[in-house]
Amino acid sequence: MRPKIIAGNWKMNLSEKEALSLANGLKEKLPSRLGNKKAVVFPSSIHLASVARILENSPVSVGAQNIYPSPLTAMTGETGPDQLSELGIRFALVGHSERRQFLKETSVFCNQKISYLAKNNFTAVYCVGETLEEREAGRTFEVLGKQIQEGLGSIPSDVFPRIWVAYEPVWAIGTGKVATPAQAQEAHAFIRKEISSLFQNGSSIADAMPILYGGSVKADNVKELLGQPDIDGGLVGGASQKLDSFLALF
C-alpha cells in the first residue's frame, strides 16, 4: 500500500518571519490532522536551516528545492547533500519545470542528481511534465517517456525505494488550471508503466513508487485527485504557503 503524501513547495516565497511562522504553525496543528498521510515541505534555501530546526522531531519532513550532485567542492552558489544531512534533511526536489525551463537543467543532469541523492540515503522527488504546446501537439506521452527514460534510466533498482516522481503538467503550474482527474490519472498510469519498463521485472518497483500530482492542487480538488488509483499525493505550490490552505489539504 503506497502512502499518501502532501508535499509543499514554497519556491522563492516567504520572508523569514513568514517561513518561521508557517513552520511553527505546522508543528503545532498538522500532527492532529495527518492521519495516515505523510507531509514534506520544501522551503527556499535561505530558510532551510531555520525551518529544519523548528520541525525537528515533528512528523513534518523538510526537503531542499535543489542540490548539486557532489561532495563538498568549489561550486559557487550550490548546496550539497553533505551539508543538508547535517540539518537532518533527507529530501530534495529534482528537475522542477522552472529549473528545466529557465536554468536549462536536462533530464540527463537530473539522472546524476537522483543517483547521487539515492546513494546517499536521500529521497529524490523527480519532477516531470509537458508544456501546453506539447500537450496540444499530442506529445504528452513522448515527453514523459523521454523524461523517465533519461532521468531514471541506469539507476540501480535497489535505490528506487528512495525515489518519488511528481507529475506536473507545466501548463497547470501557478495558472489556476488543473488537469482533470482523468487526465492526471492517465499520465500517472503511463509514468508507472514507463518505470516498470526500466527493468526486466520492474512491475513491483513501479507499483511501490509514490507518484505525486502537481499543478494548482487545492482543498477543493485534492480529494478527487488522490482518489485516483495511481495518484499518491500532491506536490503543492501556492496552497502550501499559507497555514490554513495547507492544513485544508489533509
Tab-separated table of C-alpha atoms in Angstrom:
chain	number	residue	atom	x	y	z
A	1	MET	CA	0.000	0.000	0.000
A	2	ARG	CA	1.631	3.236	-1.115
A	3	PRO	CA	1.469	6.152	1.341
A	4	LYS	CA	-0.488	9.310	0.592
A	5	ILE	CA	1.841	12.306	0.596
A	6	ILE	CA	1.294	16.058	0.651
A	7	ALA	CA	4.457	17.980	-0.202
A	8	GLY	CA	4.630	21.767	-0.079
A	9	ASN	CA	6.987	23.607	-2.429
A	10	TRP	CA	7.425	27.126	-1.061
A	11	LYS	CA	9.558	28.128	-4.085
A	12	MET	CA	11.178	31.592	-3.829
A	13	ASN	CA	8.493	32.859	-1.484
A	14	LEU	CA	8.003	33.918	2.141
A	15	SER	CA	10.046	36.240	4.272
A	16	GLU	CA	11.992	34.771	7.184
A	17	LYS	CA	9.221	35.813	9.576
A	18	GLU	CA	6.558	34.208	7.360
A	19	ALA	CA	8.538	30.981	6.861
A	20	LEU	CA	9.183	30.530	10.583
A	21	SER	CA	5.585	31.344	11.446
A	22	LEU	CA	4.346	28.776	8.931
A	23	ALA	CA	6.759	26.131	10.227
A	24	ASN	CA	5.670	26.733	13.821
A	25	GLY	CA	2.022	26.556	12.789
A	26	LEU	CA	2.571	23.251	11.021
A	27	LYS	CA	4.424	21.829	14.014
A	28	GLU	CA	1.539	22.761	16.289
A	29	LYS	CA	-1.502	21.974	14.166
A	30	LEU	CA	-0.628	19.411	11.491
A	31	PRO	CA	0.061	16.291	13.627
A	32	SER	CA	-3.591	16.000	14.658
A	33	ARG	CA	-4.719	16.171	11.007
A	34	LEU	CA	-2.166	13.893	9.333
A	35	GLY	CA	-3.920	10.578	9.763
A	36	ASN	CA	-2.125	8.106	7.510
A	37	LYS	CA	-0.648	10.800	5.236
A	38	LYS	CA	2.948	11.984	5.097
A	39	ALA	CA	3.950	15.648	4.931
A	40	VAL	CA	7.077	17.259	3.486
A	41	VAL	CA	7.872	20.947	2.975
A	42	PHE	CA	10.490	22.426	0.665
A	43	PRO	CA	11.457	25.942	1.857
A	44	SER	CA	13.750	28.235	-0.104
A	45	SER	CA	17.428	27.599	0.642
A	46	ILE	CA	17.863	30.659	2.847
A	47	HIS	CA	15.220	29.324	5.275
A	48	LEU	CA	16.177	25.643	5.228
A	49	ALA	CA	18.224	25.548	8.420
A	50	SER	CA	15.719	27.527	10.498
A	51	VAL	CA	12.695	25.574	9.275
A	52	ALA	CA	14.509	22.261	9.781
A	53	ARG	CA	15.269	23.153	13.391
A	54	ILE	CA	11.653	24.076	14.089
A	55	LEU	CA	10.288	20.881	12.518
A	56	GLU	CA	12.904	18.582	14.034
A	57	ASN	CA	11.210	15.720	15.923
A	58	SER	CA	7.879	16.567	14.281
A	59	PRO	CA	6.081	14.390	11.702
A	60	VAL	CA	6.740	17.032	9.026
A	61	SER	CA	9.850	16.312	6.943
A	62	VAL	CA	11.912	19.071	5.330
A	63	GLY	CA	13.486	18.974	1.881
A	64	ALA	CA	15.647	21.134	-0.360
A	65	GLN	CA	14.399	22.592	-3.629
A	66	ASN	CA	17.710	21.843	-5.335
A	67	ILE	CA	21.063	20.105	-4.758
A	68	TYR	CA	24.371	19.741	-6.546
A	69	PRO	CA	25.363	16.075	-7.043
A	70	SER	CA	28.775	16.134	-5.400
A	71	PRO	CA	30.513	16.067	-2.037
A	72	LEU	CA	31.878	19.370	-0.778
A	73	THR	CA	33.521	21.132	-3.704
A	74	ALA	CA	34.245	24.506	-5.299
A	75	MET	CA	30.802	25.106	-6.802
A	76	THR	CA	29.736	28.647	-6.004
A	77	GLY	CA	26.078	29.153	-5.200
A	78	GLU	CA	25.217	25.451	-4.812
A	79	THR	CA	24.337	23.253	-1.846
A	80	GLY	CA	25.314	19.615	-1.465
A	81	PRO	CA	23.715	16.642	0.282
A	82	ASP	CA	26.562	16.503	2.807
A	83	GLN	CA	25.624	19.974	4.045
A	84	LEU	CA	21.910	19.208	4.082
A	85	SER	CA	22.315	15.969	6.006
A	86	GLU	CA	23.874	17.940	8.883
A	87	LEU	CA	20.487	19.635	9.242
A	88	GLY	CA	18.618	16.336	9.242
A	89	ILE	CA	17.306	16.969	5.725
A	90	ARG	CA	16.810	13.851	3.605
A	91	PHE	CA	14.589	15.030	0.730
A	92	ALA	CA	15.300	17.066	-2.401
A	93	LEU	CA	13.370	18.140	-5.480
A	94	VAL	CA	14.965	17.333	-8.837
A	95	GLY	CA	14.021	18.598	-12.289
A	96	HIS	CA	11.226	21.008	-11.442
A	97	SER	CA	9.886	22.616	-14.614
A	98	GLU	CA	11.095	26.063	-13.604
A	99	ARG	CA	14.656	24.805	-13.342
A	100	ARG	CA	14.292	22.962	-16.646
A	101	GLN	CA	12.808	25.954	-18.428
A	102	PHE	CA	14.826	28.863	-17.058
A	103	LEU	CA	18.065	27.219	-15.895
A	104	LYS	CA	18.212	24.667	-18.724
A	105	GLU	CA	18.544	21.608	-16.488
A	106	THR	CA	18.266	18.439	-18.543
A	107	SER	CA	16.892	15.032	-17.634
A	108	VAL	CA	20.423	13.653	-18.045
A	109	PHE	CA	21.698	16.046	-15.360
A	110	CYS	CA	18.690	15.117	-13.235
A	111	ASN	CA	19.803	11.491	-13.534
A	112	GLN	CA	23.136	12.434	-11.940
A	113	LYS	CA	21.340	14.233	-9.110
A	114	ILE	CA	18.907	11.391	-8.450
A	115	SER	CA	21.640	8.762	-8.475
A	116	TYR	CA	23.809	10.747	-6.056
A	117	LEU	CA	20.914	11.506	-3.735
A	118	ALA	CA	19.667	7.933	-3.594
A	119	LYS	CA	23.143	6.544	-2.941
A	120	ASN	CA	23.458	8.963	-0.040
A	121	ASN	CA	20.171	7.923	1.563
A	122	PHE	CA	18.144	10.917	0.401
A	123	THR	CA	14.706	10.688	-1.167
A	124	ALA	CA	14.729	12.362	-4.573
A	125	VAL	CA	11.428	13.776	-5.836
A	126	TYR	CA	11.821	13.760	-9.620
A	127	CYS	CA	9.546	16.208	-11.441
A	128	VAL	CA	8.308	15.523	-14.967
A	129	GLY	CA	5.660	17.118	-17.159
A	130	GLU	CA	4.735	18.541	-20.538
A	131	THR	CA	4.100	22.104	-21.687
A	132	LEU	CA	0.781	23.252	-23.108
A	133	GLU	CA	2.309	23.302	-26.591
A	134	GLU	CA	3.482	19.702	-26.203
A	135	ARG	CA	0.092	18.543	-24.932
A	136	GLU	CA	-1.807	20.271	-27.733
A	137	ALA	CA	0.565	18.674	-30.244
A	138	GLY	CA	-0.269	15.215	-28.854
A	139	ARG	CA	3.251	14.725	-27.490
A	140	THR	CA	2.473	14.278	-23.788
A	141	PHE	CA	3.477	10.623	-23.596
A	142	GLU	CA	6.509	11.150	-25.810
A	143	VAL	CA	7.773	13.884	-23.498
A	144	LEU	CA	7.029	11.955	-20.306
A	145	GLY	CA	8.593	8.795	-21.695
A	146	LYS	CA	11.827	10.609	-22.557
A	147	GLN	CA	11.976	12.306	-19.148
A	148	ILE	CA	11.515	8.974	-17.353
A	149	GLN	CA	13.991	7.080	-19.520
A	150	GLU	CA	16.691	9.760	-19.331
A	151	GLY	CA	16.095	10.735	-15.718
A	152	LEU	CA	15.715	7.289	-14.162
A	153	GLY	CA	17.477	5.031	-16.646
A	154	SER	CA	20.742	3.396	-15.487
A	155	ILE	CA	19.890	3.950	-11.811
A	156	PRO	CA	20.203	0.674	-9.862
A	157	SER	CA	16.936	-0.952	-8.851
A	158	ASP	CA	17.938	-1.222	-5.208
A	159	VAL	CA	17.809	2.576	-4.698
A	160	PHE	CA	14.368	3.056	-6.277
A	161	PRO	CA	12.634	2.888	-2.869
A	162	ARG	CA	14.283	6.290	-2.268
A	163	ILE	CA	12.836	7.880	-5.413
A	164	TRP	CA	9.437	9.525	-5.854
A	165	VAL	CA	8.086	11.026	-9.063
A	166	ALA	CA	5.949	14.160	-9.341
A	167	TYR	CA	3.888	14.661	-12.492
A	168	GLU	CA	3.499	18.398	-13.029
A	169	PRO	CA	1.919	19.480	-16.309
A	170	VAL	CA	3.702	22.766	-16.909
A	171	TRP	CA	0.505	24.394	-18.157
A	172	ALA	CA	-1.125	23.835	-14.739
A	173	ILE	CA	1.634	25.219	-12.507
A	174	GLY	CA	0.628	28.515	-10.933
A	175	THR	CA	-2.061	29.112	-13.551
A	176	GLY	CA	-5.132	28.060	-11.608
A	177	LYS	CA	-5.735	25.413	-14.256
A	178	VAL	CA	-5.663	21.797	-13.224
A	179	ALA	CA	-5.672	18.567	-15.152
A	180	THR	CA	-8.928	16.710	-14.767
A	181	PRO	CA	-8.675	13.668	-12.509
A	182	ALA	CA	-8.949	11.509	-15.643
A	183	GLN	CA	-6.112	13.377	-17.394
A	184	ALA	CA	-3.916	13.201	-14.308
A	185	GLN	CA	-4.660	9.512	-13.772
A	186	GLU	CA	-3.853	8.731	-17.415
A	187	ALA	CA	-0.454	10.429	-17.102
A	188	HIS	CA	0.317	8.769	-13.770
A	189	ALA	CA	-0.548	5.328	-15.115
A	190	PHE	CA	1.714	5.945	-18.115
A	191	ILE	CA	4.584	7.041	-15.857
A	192	ARG	CA	4.202	3.922	-13.719
A	193	LYS	CA	4.273	1.763	-16.854
A	194	GLU	CA	7.434	3.540	-18.093
A	195	ILE	CA	9.146	2.974	-14.737
A	196	SER	CA	8.213	-0.692	-14.912
A	197	SER	CA	9.835	-0.932	-18.360
A	198	LEU	CA	13.230	0.110	-16.963
A	199	PHE	CA	13.775	-3.354	-15.501
A	200	GLN	CA	13.106	-6.896	-16.606
A	201	ASN	CA	10.853	-7.446	-13.619
A	202	GLY	CA	10.042	-3.834	-12.902
A	203	SER	CA	6.357	-4.049	-12.037
A	204	SER	CA	6.980	-4.457	-8.306
A	205	ILE	CA	9.316	-1.435	-8.309
A	206	ALA	CA	6.805	0.683	-10.207
A	207	ASP	CA	3.888	-0.468	-8.059
A	208	ALA	CA	5.713	0.611	-4.898
A	209	MET	CA	6.789	4.067	-6.125
A	210	PRO	CA	4.797	7.094	-4.929
A	211	ILE	CA	3.787	9.360	-7.829
A	212	LEU	CA	2.500	12.793	-6.859
A	213	TYR	CA	0.429	15.243	-8.877
A	214	GLY	CA	1.459	18.906	-9.022
A	215	GLY	CA	-0.425	21.720	-10.676
A	216	SER	CA	-2.812	24.019	-8.778
A	217	VAL	CA	-3.705	21.432	-6.122
A	218	LYS	CA	-6.158	22.928	-3.623
A	219	ALA	CA	-8.601	21.833	-0.964
A	220	ASP	CA	-11.473	21.679	-3.457
A	221	ASN	CA	-9.772	19.196	-5.805
A	222	VAL	CA	-7.275	17.279	-3.672
A	223	LYS	CA	-9.704	14.571	-2.529
A	224	GLU	CA	-10.819	13.674	-6.049
A	225	LEU	CA	-7.255	13.703	-7.376
A	226	LEU	CA	-5.953	11.490	-4.577
A	227	GLY	CA	-8.879	9.153	-5.127
A	228	GLN	CA	-7.405	8.057	-8.466
A	229	PRO	CA	-5.640	4.674	-8.345
A	230	ASP	CA	-2.203	5.900	-9.462
A	231	ILE	CA	-2.131	9.324	-7.765
A	232	ASP	CA	-0.403	9.057	-4.399
A	233	GLY	CA	-0.340	12.665	-3.290
A	234	GLY	CA	0.279	16.235	-4.285
A	235	LEU	CA	3.277	18.482	-4.803
A	236	VAL	CA	1.633	21.755	-3.869
A	237	GLY	CA	2.792	25.300	-4.584
A	238	GLY	CA	0.598	28.252	-3.654
A	239	ALA	CA	-1.730	26.398	-1.280
A	240	SER	CA	1.245	25.209	0.798
A	241	GLN	CA	2.468	28.709	1.557
A	242	LYS	CA	-0.324	29.640	3.976
A	243	LEU	CA	-1.147	27.644	7.058
A	244	ASP	CA	-4.926	27.363	6.640
A	245	SER	CA	-4.820	26.356	2.961
A	246	PHE	CA	-2.087	23.783	3.596
A	247	LEU	CA	-3.906	22.274	6.570
A	248	ALA	CA	-7.045	22.024	4.426
A	249	LEU	CA	-5.297	19.510	2.161
A	250	PHE	CA	-5.189	16.894	4.954
